[in-house]
GROMACS .gro file of C-alpha atoms in nm:
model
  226
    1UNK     CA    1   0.000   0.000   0.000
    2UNK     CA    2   0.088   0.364  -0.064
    3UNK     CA    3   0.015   0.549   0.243
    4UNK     CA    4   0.112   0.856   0.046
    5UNK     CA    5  -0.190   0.831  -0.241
    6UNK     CA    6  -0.421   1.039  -0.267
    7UNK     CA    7  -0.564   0.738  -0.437
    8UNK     CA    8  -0.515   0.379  -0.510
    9UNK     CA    9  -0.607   0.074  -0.685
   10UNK     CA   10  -0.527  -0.305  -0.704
   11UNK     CA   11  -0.643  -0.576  -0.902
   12UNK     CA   12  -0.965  -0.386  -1.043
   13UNK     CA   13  -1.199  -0.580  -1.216
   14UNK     CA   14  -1.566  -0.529  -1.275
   15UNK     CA   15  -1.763  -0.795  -1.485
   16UNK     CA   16  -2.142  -0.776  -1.538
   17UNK     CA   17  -2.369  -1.054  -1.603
   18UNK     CA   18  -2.438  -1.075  -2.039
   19UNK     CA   19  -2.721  -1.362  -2.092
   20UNK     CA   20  -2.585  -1.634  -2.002
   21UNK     CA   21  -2.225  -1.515  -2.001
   22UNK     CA   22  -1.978  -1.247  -1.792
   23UNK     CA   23  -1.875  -0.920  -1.937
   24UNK     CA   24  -1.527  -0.804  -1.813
   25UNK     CA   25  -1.541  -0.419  -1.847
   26UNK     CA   26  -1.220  -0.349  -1.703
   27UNK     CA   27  -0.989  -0.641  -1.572
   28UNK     CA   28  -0.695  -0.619  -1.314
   29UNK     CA   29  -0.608  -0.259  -1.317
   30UNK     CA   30  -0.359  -0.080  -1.100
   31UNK     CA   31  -0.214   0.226  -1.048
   32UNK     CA   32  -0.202   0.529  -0.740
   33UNK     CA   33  -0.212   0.905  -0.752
   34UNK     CA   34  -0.049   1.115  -0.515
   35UNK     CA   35  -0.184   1.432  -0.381
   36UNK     CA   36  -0.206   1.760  -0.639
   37UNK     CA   37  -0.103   1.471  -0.937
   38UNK     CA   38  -0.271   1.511  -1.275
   39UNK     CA   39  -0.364   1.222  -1.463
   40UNK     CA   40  -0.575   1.089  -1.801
   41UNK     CA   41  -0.744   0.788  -1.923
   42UNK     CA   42  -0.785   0.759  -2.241
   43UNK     CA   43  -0.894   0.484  -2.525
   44UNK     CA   44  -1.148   0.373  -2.772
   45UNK     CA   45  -1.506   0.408  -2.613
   46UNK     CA   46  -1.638   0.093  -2.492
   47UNK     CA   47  -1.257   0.063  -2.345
   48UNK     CA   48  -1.368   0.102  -1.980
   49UNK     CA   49  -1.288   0.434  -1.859
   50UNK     CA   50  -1.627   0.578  -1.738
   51UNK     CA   51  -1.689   0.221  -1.521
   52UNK     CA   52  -1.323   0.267  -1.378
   53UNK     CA   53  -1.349   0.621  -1.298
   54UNK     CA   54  -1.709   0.484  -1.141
   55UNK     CA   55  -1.537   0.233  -0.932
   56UNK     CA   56  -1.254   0.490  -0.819
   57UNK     CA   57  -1.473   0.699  -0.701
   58UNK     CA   58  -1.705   0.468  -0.522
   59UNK     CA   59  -2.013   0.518  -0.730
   60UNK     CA   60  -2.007   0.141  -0.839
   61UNK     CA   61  -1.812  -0.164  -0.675
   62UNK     CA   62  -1.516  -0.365  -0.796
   63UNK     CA   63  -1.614  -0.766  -0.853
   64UNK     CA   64  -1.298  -0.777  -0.693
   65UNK     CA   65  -1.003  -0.561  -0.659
   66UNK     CA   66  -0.945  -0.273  -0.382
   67UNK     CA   67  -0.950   0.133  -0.403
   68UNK     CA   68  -0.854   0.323  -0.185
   69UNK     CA   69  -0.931   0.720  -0.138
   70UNK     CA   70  -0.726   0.899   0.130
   71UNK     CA   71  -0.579   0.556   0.280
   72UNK     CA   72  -0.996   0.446   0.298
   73UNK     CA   73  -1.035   0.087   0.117
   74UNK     CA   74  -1.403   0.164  -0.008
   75UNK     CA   75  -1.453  -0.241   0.014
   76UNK     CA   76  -1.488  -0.182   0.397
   77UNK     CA   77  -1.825   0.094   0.344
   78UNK     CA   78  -2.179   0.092   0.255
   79UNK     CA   79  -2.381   0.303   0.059
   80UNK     CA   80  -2.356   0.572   0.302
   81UNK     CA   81  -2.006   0.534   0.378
   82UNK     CA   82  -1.924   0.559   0.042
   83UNK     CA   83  -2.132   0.893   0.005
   84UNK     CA   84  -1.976   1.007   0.299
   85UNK     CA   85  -1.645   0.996   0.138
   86UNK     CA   86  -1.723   1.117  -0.168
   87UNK     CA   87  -1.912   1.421   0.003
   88UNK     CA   88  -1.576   1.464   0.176
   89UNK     CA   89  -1.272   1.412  -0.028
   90UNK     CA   90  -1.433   1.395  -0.407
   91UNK     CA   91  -1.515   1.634  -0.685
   92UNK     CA   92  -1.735   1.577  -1.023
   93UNK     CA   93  -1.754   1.687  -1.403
   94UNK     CA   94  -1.944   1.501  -1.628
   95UNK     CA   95  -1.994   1.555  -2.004
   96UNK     CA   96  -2.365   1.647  -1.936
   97UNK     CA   97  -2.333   1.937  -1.657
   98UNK     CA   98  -2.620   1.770  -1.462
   99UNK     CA   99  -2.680   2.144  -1.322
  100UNK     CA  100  -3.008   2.164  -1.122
  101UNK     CA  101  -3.228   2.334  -1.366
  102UNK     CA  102  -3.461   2.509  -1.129
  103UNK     CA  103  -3.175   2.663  -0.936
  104UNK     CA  104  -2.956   3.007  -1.106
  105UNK     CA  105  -2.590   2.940  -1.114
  106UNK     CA  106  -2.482   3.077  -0.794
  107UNK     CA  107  -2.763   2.853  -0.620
  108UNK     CA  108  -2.626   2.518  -0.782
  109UNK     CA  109  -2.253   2.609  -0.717
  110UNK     CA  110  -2.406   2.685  -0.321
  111UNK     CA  111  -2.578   2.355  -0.320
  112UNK     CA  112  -2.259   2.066  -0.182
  113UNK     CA  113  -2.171   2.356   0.038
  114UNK     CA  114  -2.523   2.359   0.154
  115UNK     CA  115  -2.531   2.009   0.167
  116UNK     CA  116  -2.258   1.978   0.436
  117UNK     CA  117  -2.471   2.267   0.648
  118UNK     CA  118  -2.221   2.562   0.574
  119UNK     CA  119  -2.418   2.879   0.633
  120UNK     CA  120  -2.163   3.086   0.439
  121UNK     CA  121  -2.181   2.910   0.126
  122UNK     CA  122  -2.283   3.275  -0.115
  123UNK     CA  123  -1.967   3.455  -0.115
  124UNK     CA  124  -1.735   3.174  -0.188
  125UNK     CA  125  -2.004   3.058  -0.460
  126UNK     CA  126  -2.005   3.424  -0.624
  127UNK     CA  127  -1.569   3.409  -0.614
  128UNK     CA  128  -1.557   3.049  -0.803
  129UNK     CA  129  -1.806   3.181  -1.073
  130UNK     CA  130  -1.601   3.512  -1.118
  131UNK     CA  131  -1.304   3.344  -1.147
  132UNK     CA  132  -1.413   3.131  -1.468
  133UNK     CA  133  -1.606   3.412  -1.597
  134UNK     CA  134  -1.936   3.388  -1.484
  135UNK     CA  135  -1.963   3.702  -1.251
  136UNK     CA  136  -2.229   3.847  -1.448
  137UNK     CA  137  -2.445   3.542  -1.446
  138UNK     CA  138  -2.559   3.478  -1.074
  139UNK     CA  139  -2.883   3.517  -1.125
  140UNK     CA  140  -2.916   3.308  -1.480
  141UNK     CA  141  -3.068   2.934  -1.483
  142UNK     CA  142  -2.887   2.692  -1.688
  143UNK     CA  143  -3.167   2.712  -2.006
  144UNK     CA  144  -3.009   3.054  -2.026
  145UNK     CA  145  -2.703   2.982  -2.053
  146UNK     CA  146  -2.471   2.838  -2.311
  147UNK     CA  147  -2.313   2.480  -2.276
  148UNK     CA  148  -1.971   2.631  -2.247
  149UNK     CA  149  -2.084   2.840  -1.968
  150UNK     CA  150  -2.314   2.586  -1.829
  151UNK     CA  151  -2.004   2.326  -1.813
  152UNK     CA  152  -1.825   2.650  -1.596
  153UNK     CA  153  -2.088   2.713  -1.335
  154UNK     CA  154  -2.036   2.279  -1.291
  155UNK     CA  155  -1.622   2.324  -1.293
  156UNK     CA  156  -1.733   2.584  -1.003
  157UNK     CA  157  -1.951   2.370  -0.787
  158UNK     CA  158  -1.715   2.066  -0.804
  159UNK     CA  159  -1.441   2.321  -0.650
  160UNK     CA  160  -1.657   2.467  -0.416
  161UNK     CA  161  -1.543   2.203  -0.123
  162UNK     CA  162  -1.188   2.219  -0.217
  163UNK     CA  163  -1.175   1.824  -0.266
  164UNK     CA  164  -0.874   1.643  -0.244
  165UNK     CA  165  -0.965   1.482  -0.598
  166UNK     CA  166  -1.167   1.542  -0.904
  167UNK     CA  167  -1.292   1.301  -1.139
  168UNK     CA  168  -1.383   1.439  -1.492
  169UNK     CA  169  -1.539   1.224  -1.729
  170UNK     CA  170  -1.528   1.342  -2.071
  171UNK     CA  171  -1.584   1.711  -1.957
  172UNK     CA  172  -1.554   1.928  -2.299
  173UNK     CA  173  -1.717   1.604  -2.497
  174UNK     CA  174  -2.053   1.809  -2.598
  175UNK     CA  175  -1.874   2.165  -2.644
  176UNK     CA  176  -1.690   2.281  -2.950
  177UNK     CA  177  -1.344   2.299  -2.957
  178UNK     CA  178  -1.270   2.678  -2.885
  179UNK     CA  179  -1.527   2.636  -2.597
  180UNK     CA  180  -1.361   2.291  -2.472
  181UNK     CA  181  -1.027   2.505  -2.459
  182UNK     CA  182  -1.182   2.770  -2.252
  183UNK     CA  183  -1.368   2.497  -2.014
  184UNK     CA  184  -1.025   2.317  -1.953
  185UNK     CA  185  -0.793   2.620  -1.893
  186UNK     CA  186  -1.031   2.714  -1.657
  187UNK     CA  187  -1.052   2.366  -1.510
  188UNK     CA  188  -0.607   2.336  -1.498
  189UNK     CA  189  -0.630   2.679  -1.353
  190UNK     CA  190  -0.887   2.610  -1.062
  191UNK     CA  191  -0.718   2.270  -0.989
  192UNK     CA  192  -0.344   2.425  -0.989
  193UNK     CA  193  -0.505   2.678  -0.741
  194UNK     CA  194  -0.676   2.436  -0.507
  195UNK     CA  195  -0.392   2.137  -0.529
  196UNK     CA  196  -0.634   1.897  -0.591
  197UNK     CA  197  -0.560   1.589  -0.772
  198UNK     CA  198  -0.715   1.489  -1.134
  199UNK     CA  199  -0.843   1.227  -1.301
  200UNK     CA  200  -0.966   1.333  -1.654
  201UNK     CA  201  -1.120   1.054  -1.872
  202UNK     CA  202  -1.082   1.199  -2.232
  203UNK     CA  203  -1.066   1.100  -2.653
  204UNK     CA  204  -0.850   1.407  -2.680
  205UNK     CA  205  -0.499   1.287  -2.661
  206UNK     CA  206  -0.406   1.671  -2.702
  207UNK     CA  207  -0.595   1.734  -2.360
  208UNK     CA  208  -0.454   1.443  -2.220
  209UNK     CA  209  -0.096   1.522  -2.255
  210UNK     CA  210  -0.145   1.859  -2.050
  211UNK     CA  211  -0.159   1.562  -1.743
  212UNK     CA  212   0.141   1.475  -1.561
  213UNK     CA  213   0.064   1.104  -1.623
  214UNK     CA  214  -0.148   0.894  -1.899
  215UNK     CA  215  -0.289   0.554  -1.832
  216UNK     CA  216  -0.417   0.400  -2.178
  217UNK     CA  217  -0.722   0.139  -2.147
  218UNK     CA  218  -0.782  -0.131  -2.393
  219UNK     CA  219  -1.051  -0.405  -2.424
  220UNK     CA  220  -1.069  -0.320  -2.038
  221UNK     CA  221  -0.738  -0.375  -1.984
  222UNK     CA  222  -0.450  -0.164  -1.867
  223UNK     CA  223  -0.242  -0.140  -2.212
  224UNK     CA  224   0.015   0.154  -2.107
  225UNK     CA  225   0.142   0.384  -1.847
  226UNK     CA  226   0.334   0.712  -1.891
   0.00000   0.00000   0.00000
């Protein structure tokens, strides 16, 4: 074990029941991250890299295999547990925003904040959106704003804890490519600032070479590390 990781893995394997037969999605992976580290997973789709980020992060379970987040092995949690350390330690950007549509931007980057019980949740809200150009949208819902900026007032609410790691899946896959450029400086500039450590699951081999670290999937399997 690393006691140093900010995360860790061994022997990952997920397999899901097909008809009569098991699907291995990914098999035997392994690999840590230490604190503030930047790192991408990248390969064909259908190669595994949304179910392992799942699994990293706790949101599914290994059929065997270990993670660890912050020296926790997730095998040894519930549900809850599991929630519990994601609430804590874990950040999210998906390819689809998944803003709250009846809340204005400042009110869904508020909302983990809000969820732990802080009572001062505004002004650090209001800072994160002005820092990745959204200052002059508080008030705006997500139908009224543009998927560029919608994807920025989600890079703000998964900083808005200051976890210790984020987990973006795919995060400029439904922008343009000027607008993906602007969505990931901002998202290497917030995650410099905070020292929090990446995972990025991308198709961009551009994007994934601004990482420190690139672990290529294939079939499910672990096919190179650099």
């Amino acid at each position: 074990m690393n006691a140093s990781a900010i995360l860790e893995v061994q022997g990952l394997t997920r397999s899901y029941a097909s008809g009569s037969a098991m699907l291995t999605v990914v098999k035997d992976i392994q690999f840590s991250l230490a604190p503030a580290a930047t790192c991408a997973i990248v390969g064909p789709s259908g190669s595994g890299k949304t179910t392992l980020i799942g699994l990293c992060a706790g949101l599914d379970q290994p059929t065997s295999g270990e993670v660890r987040l912050d020296g926790i092995p997730l095998s040894t949690l519930d549900e809850d547990g599991r929630a519990k350390v994601r609430n804590d330690l874990v950040g999210f950007v998906f390819q689809t925003f998944q803003l709250i549509p009846t809340l204005t931007a400042l009110e869904n980057v508020m909302v983990p904040m809000e969820l732990r019980g802080h009572q001062q949740a505004r002004d650090p809200a209001i800072e994160l959106l002005r820092r990745v150009g959204l200052g002059e949208r508080l008030s705006h819902y997500p139908i009224q704003l543009s998927g560029g900026e919608q994807q920025r007032v989600a890079l703000a609410r998964a900083f808005i804890n200051r976890p210790k790691i984020l987990f973006a899946d795919e995060p400029t896959g439904n922008l343009d490519s000027e607008t993906g450029r602007l969505v990931i400086d901002c998202l290497f500039s917030l995650n410099a600032e905070a020292g929090t450590a990446l995972v990025l699951v991308t198709h961009d081999n551009e994007l994934a070479r601004r990482t420190e670290r690139m672990i290529r999937l294939k079939g499910g399997l672990m096919v190179h590390e650099g």
